[in-house]
Short mmCIF file of C-alpha atoms in Angstrom, two decimals:
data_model
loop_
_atom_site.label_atom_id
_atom_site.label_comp_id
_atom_site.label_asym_id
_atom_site.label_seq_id
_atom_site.Cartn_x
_atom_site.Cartn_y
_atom_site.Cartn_z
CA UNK P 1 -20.06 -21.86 28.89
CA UNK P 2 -17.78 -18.97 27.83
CA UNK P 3 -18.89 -16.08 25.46
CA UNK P 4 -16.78 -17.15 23.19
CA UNK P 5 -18.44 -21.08 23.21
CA UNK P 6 -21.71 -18.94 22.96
CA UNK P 7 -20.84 -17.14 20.02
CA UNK P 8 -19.42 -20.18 17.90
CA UNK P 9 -17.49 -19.38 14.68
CA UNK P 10 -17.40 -16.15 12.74
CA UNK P 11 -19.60 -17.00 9.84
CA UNK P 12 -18.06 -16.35 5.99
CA UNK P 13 -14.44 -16.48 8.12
CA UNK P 14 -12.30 -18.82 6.10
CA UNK P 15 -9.01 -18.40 4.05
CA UNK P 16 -10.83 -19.74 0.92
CA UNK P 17 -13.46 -17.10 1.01
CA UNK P 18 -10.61 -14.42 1.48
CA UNK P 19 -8.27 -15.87 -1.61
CA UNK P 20 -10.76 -16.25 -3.90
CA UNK P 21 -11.95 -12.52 -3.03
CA UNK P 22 -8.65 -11.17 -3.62
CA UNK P 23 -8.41 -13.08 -6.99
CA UNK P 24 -11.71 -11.94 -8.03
CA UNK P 25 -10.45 -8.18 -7.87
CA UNK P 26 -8.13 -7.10 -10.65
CA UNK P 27 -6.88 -4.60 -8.78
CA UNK P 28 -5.68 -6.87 -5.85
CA UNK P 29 -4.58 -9.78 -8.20
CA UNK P 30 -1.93 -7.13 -9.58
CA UNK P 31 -0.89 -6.90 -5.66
CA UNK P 32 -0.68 -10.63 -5.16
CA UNK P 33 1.65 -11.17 -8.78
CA UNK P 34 3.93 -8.01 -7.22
CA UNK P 35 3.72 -10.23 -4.01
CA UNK P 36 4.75 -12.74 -5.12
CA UNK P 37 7.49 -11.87 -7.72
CA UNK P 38 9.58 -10.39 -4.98
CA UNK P 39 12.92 -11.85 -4.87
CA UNK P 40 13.70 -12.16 -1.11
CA UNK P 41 12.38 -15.63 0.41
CA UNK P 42 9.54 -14.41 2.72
CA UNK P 43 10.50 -17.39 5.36
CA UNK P 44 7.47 -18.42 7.93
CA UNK P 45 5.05 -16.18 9.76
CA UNK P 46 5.14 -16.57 13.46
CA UNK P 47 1.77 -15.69 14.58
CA UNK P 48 1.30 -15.80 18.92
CA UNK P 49 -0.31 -19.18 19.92
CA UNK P 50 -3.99 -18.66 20.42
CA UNK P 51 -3.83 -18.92 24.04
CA UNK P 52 -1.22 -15.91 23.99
CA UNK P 53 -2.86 -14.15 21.53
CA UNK P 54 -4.86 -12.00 23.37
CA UNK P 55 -2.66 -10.67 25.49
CA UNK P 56 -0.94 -9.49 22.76
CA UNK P 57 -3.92 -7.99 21.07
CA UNK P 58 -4.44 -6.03 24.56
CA UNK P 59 -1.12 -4.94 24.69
CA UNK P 60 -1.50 -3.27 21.77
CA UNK P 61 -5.03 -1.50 22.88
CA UNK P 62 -7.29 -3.84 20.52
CA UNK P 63 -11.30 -3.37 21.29
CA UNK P 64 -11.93 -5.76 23.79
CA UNK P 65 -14.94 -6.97 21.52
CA UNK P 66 -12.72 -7.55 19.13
CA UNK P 67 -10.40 -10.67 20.49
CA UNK P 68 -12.58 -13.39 20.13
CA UNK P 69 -12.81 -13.13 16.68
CA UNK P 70 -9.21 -12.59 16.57
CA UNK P 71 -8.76 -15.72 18.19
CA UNK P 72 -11.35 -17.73 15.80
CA UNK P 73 -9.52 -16.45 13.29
CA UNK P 74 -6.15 -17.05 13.64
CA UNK P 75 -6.99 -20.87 13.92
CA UNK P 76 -8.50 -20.83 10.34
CA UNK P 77 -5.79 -18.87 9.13
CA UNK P 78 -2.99 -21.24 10.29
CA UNK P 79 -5.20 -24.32 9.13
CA UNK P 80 -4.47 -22.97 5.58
CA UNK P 81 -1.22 -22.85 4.11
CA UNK P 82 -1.67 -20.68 0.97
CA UNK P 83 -3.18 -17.56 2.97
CA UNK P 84 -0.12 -18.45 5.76
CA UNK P 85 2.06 -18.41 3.14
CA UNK P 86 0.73 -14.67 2.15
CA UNK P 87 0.67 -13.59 5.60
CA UNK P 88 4.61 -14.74 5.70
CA UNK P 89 4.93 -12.58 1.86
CA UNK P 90 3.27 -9.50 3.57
CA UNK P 91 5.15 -9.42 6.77
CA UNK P 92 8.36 -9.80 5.22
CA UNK P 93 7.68 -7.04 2.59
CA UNK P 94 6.46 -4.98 5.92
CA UNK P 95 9.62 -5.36 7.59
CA UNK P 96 12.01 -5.33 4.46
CA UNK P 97 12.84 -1.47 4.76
CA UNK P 98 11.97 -0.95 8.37
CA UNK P 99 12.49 2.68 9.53
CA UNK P 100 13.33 3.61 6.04
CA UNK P 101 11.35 6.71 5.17
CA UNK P 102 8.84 6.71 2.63
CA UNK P 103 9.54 3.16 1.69
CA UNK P 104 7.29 1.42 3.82
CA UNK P 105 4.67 -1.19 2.77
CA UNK P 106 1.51 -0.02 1.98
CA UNK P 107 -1.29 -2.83 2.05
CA UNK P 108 -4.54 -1.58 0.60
CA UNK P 109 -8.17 -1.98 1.72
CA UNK P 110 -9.81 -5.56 0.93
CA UNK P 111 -13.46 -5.55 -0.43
CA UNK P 112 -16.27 -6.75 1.52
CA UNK P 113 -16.60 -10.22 0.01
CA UNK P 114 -13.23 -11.13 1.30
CA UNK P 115 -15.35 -11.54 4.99
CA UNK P 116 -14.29 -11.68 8.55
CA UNK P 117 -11.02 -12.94 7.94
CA UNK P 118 -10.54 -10.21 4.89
CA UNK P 119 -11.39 -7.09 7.59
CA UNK P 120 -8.57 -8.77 9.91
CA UNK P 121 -5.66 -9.72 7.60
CA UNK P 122 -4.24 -7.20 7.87
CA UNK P 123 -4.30 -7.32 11.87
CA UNK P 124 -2.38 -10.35 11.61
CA UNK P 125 0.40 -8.84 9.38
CA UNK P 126 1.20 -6.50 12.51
CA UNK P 127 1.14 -8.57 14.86
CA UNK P 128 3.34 -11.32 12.82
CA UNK P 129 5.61 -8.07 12.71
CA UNK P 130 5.41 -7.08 15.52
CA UNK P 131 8.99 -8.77 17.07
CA UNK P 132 10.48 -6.80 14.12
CA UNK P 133 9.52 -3.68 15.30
CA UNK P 134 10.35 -3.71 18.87
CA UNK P 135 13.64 -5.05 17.97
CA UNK P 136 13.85 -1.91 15.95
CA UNK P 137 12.45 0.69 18.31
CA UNK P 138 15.24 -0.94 21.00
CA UNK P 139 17.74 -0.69 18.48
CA UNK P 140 17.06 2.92 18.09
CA UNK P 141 16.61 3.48 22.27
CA UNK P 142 12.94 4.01 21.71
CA UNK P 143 11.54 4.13 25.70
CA UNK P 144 9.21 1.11 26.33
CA UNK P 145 6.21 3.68 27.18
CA UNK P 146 6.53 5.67 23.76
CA UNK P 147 6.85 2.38 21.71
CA UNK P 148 3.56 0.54 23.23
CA UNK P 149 1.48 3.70 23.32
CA UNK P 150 2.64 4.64 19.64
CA UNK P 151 1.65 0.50 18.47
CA UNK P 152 -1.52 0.98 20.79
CA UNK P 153 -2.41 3.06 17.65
CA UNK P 154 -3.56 -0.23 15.84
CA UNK P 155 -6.37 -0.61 18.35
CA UNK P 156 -7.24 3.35 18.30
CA UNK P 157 -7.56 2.68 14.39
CA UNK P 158 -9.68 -0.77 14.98
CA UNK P 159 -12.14 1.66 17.51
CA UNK P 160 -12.47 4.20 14.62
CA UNK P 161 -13.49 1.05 12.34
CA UNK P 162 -16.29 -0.02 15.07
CA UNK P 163 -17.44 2.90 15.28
CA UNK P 164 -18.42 3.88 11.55
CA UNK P 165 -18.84 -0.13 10.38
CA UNK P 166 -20.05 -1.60 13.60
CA UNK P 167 -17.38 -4.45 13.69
CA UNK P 168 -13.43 -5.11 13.74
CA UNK P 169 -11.59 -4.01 11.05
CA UNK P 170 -9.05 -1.31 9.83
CA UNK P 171 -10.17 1.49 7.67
CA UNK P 172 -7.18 2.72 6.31
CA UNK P 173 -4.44 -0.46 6.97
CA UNK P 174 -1.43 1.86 5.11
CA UNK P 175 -2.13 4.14 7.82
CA UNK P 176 -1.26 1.77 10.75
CA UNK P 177 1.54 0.72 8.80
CA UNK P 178 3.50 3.89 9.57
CA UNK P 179 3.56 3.43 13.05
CA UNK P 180 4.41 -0.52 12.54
CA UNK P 181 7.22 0.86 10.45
CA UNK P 182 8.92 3.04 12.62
CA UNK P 183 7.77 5.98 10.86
CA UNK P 184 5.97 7.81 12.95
CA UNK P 185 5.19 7.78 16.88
CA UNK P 186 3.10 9.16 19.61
CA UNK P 187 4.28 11.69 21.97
CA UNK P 188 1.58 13.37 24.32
CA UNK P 189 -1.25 14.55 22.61
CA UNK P 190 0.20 14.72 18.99
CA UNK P 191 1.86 12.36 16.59
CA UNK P 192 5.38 12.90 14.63
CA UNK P 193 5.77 11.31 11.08
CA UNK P 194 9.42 10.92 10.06
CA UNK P 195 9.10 13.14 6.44
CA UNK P 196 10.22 15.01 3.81
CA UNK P 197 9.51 18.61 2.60
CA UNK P 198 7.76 18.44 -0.70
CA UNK P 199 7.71 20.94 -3.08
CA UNK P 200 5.59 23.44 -2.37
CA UNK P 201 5.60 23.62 1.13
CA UNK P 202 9.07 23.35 0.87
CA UNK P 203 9.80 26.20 -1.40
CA UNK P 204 7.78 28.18 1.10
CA UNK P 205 10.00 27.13 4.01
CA UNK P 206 13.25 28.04 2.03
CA UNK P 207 11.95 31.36 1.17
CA UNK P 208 12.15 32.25 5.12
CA UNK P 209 15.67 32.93 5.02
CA UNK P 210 17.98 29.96 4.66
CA UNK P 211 15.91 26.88 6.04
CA UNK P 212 15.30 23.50 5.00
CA UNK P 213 13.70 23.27 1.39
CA UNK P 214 12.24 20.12 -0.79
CA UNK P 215 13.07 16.62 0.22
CA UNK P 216 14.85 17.88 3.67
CA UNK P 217 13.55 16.21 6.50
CA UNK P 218 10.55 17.47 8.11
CA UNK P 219 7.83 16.39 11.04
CA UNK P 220 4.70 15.67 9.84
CA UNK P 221 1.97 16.54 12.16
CA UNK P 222 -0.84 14.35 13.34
CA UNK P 223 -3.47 15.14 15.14
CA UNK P 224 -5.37 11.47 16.31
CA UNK P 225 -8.95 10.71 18.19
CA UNK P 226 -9.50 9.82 21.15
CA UNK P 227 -7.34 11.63 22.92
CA UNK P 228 -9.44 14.80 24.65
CA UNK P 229 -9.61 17.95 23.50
CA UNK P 230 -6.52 20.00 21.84
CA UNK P 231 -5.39 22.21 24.38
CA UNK P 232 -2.19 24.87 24.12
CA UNK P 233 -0.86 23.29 27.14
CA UNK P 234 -1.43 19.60 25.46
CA UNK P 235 -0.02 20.84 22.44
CA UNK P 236 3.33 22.49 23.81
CA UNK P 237 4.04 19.55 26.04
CA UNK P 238 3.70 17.08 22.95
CA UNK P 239 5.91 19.67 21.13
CA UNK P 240 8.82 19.64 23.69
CA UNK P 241 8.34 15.81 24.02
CA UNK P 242 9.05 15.82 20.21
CA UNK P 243 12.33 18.28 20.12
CA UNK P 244 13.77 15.63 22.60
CA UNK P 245 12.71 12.70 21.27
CA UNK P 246 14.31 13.17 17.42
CA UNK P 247 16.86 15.02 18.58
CA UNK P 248 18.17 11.91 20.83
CA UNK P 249 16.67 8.81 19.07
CA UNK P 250 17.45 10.53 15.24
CA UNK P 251 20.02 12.35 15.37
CA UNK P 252 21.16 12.02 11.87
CA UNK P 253 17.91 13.57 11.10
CA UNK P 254 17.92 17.23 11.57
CA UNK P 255 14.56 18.23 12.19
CA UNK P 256 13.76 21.89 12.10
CA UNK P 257 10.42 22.33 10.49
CA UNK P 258 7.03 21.09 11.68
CA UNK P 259 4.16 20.85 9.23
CA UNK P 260 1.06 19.65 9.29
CA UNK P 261 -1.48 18.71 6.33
CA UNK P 262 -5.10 18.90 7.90
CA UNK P 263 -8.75 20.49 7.35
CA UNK P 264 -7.90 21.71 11.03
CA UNK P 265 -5.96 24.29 9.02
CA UNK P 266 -8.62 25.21 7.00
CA UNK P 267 -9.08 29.65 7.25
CA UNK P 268 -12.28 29.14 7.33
CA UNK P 269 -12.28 27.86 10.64
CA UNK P 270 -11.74 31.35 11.57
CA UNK P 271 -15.28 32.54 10.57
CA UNK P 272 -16.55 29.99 12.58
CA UNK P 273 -14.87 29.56 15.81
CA UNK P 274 -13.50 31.80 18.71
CA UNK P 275 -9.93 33.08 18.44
CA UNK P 276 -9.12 31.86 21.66
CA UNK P 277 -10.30 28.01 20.85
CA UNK P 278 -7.78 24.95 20.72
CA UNK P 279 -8.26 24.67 17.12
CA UNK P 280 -8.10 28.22 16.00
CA UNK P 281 -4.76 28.77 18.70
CA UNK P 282 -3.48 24.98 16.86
CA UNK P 283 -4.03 26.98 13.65
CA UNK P 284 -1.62 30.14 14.71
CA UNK P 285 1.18 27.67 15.29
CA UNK P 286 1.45 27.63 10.99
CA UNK P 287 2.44 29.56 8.58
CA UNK P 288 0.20 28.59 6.13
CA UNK P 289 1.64 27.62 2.65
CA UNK P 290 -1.37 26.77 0.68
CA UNK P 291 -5.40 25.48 0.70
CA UNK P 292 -6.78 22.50 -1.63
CA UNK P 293 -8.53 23.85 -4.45
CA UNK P 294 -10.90 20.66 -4.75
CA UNK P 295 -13.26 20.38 -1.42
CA UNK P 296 -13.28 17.18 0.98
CA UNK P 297 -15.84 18.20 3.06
CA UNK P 298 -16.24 14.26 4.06
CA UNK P 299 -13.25 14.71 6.49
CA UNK P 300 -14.43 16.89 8.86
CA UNK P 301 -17.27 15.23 9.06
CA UNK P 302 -15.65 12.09 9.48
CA UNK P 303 -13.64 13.00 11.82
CA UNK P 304 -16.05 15.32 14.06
CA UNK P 305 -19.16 12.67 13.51
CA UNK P 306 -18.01 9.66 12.91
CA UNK P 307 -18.64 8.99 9.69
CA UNK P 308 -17.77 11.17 6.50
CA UNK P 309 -21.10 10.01 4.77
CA UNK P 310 -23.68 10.85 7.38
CA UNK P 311 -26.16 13.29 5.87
CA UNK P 312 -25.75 17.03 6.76
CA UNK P 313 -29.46 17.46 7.64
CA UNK P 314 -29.05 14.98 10.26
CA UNK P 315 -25.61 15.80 12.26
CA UNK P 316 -26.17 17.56 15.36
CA UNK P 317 -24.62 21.26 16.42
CA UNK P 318 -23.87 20.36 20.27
CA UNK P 319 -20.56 21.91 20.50
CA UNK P 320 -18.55 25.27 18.78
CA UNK P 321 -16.82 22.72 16.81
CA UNK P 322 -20.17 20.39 15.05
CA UNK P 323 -21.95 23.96 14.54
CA UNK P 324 -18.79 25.09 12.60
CA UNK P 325 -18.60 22.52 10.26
CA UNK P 326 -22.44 21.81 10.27
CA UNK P 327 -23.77 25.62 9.72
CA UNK P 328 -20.96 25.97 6.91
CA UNK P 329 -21.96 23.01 5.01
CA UNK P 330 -25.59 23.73 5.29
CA UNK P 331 -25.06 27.84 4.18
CA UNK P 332 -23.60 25.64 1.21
CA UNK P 333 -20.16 26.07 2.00
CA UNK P 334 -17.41 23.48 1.71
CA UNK P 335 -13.97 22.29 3.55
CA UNK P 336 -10.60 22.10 2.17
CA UNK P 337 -7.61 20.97 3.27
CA UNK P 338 -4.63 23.64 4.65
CA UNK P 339 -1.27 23.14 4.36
CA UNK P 340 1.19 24.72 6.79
CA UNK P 341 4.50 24.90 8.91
CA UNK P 342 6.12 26.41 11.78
CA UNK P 343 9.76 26.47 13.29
CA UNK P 344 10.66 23.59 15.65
#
């Protein structure tokens, strides 16, 4: 007997238990109406047959503890055709503007009560999209190694679920859209958001003398987990990898500016940490346009621990990077967010 026979069914898995959780939530039966009202026929969602399924899910770097549910799921979903039939609505929205910037689908969160299925949804609507995209990433020349390691984000993002919730999921499923919509894509160590200049990092950039100003294209900066640590040499390679990429697969797009919207760009970093470490030499890449006046000192946290809500007291100090943003915090300091650019 496989694990999988071992296991037996998710428990609290089914399409009923998601539907009825969706209804139950004012904020997500607003979603389902707009769903639904859209004029465009959504067709039929083409999910992989369960026996190809995870191969698919590999492909695109999905926990490997994560596939037999997957698989348990994806039966119950196709057993049901109202939640089919709003997998079909979501994928065609997904795919409606695809490469379009800034007019991507954004699916939100779904509460707890929605169950297994509810966490993984949104799983589904990628992969049901995912013909769409490679078609699109071919269209556009995209090499076959940038386009799987740039999807293989949707398992990076299920890993960072894992580890603060303890099972499959996707925190932040608008996120993983952006790679699923062409927007953005990994190259080396960083990743590139097709974007525009807003206003006040824009005004900043035109002041320079002559450059790009609000609502001209721009890179967004991204700096993702797992992925070692953020050396110059990383950094400048990814960099290089970028100039070519846009400048080949986007040409339309002139790309000049860089900018990047992270607590990595935080000054107070510099109080903190060595001048000569990765993130203070990442920092001196920007010219830095303006800091967050309201403090989010969850997302350092979250993003050096783990978890955003751990409790100060108990976060450890083993490296120059958890004493930084564990000694500030505990001298009663806070985090903000920086916002900066530099010259491609």
């Amino acid at each position: 007997m496989d694990r999988a026979e071992r296991a037996g069914p998710v428990p609290g898995g089914g399409a009923m238990v998601l539907l009825k959780a969706l209804r139950a939530d004012a904020r997500l039966t607003e979603w389902l109406r707009d769903l639904e009202s859209e004029e465009d026929a959504p067709g039929e969602a083409v999910l992989p047959h369960a026996d190809e399924l995870p191969d698919v899910l590999l492909d695109l770097s999905v926990p490997h503890e994560d596939i037999n549910d997957l698989v348990t799921l994806r039966s119950r979903l196709a057993q049901d055709d109202e939640a089919m039939a709003l997998l079909a609505r979501c994928a065609a929205r997904f795919v409606r503007d695809m490469g379009e910037i800034g007019k991507g689908w954004e699916p939100p969160s779904f509460p707890e009560s929605a169950g297994p299925l509810g966490r993984l949804f949104h799983v589904y609507v990628f992969v049901a999209a995912l013909p769409h995209v490679r078609a699109y990433h071919r269209g556009r020349g995209v090499p076959e190694d940038v386009s799987r390691r740039t999807l293989a984000d949707l398992g990076r993002q299920m890993a960072v679920h894992r580890r603060r919730r303890g099972t499959g999921g996707l925190l932040f499923p608008w996120w993983t859209a952006l790679y699923f919509h062409g927007e953005l894509f990994q190259l080396g160590r960083l990743q590139y958001q097709r974007a525009r200049l807003g206003q006040r990092t824009g005004e900043a950039v035109a002041a320079s003398g002559g450059r790009p100003g609000p609502g001209d294209p721009c890179l967004s900066v991204h700096i993702p987990d797992f992925r070692g640590p953020l050396t110059p040499s990383a950094c400048e390679r990814s960099l290089a990898l970028a100039r070519a990429f846009f400048a080949e697969h986007f040409p339309e797009e002139p790309y000049e500016i860089a900018v990047c919207h992270s607590w990595l760009l935080d000054p107070q970093l510099r109080h903190h940490l060595p001048a000569d470490s990765n993130i203070i030499r990442f920092q001196d890449r920007f010219e830095l346009t303006h800091q967050e006046t309201t403090p989010d000192d969850g997302v350092p946290v979250g993003f050096v621990f783990g978890d955003p809500e751990l409790p100060v007291a108990d976060l450890p100090r083993r490296s120059s990077v958890e004493r930084a943003v564990v000694d500030h915090l505990r001298a009663g300091g806070h985090w903000y967010g920086g916002h900066g650019w530099f010259v491609l």
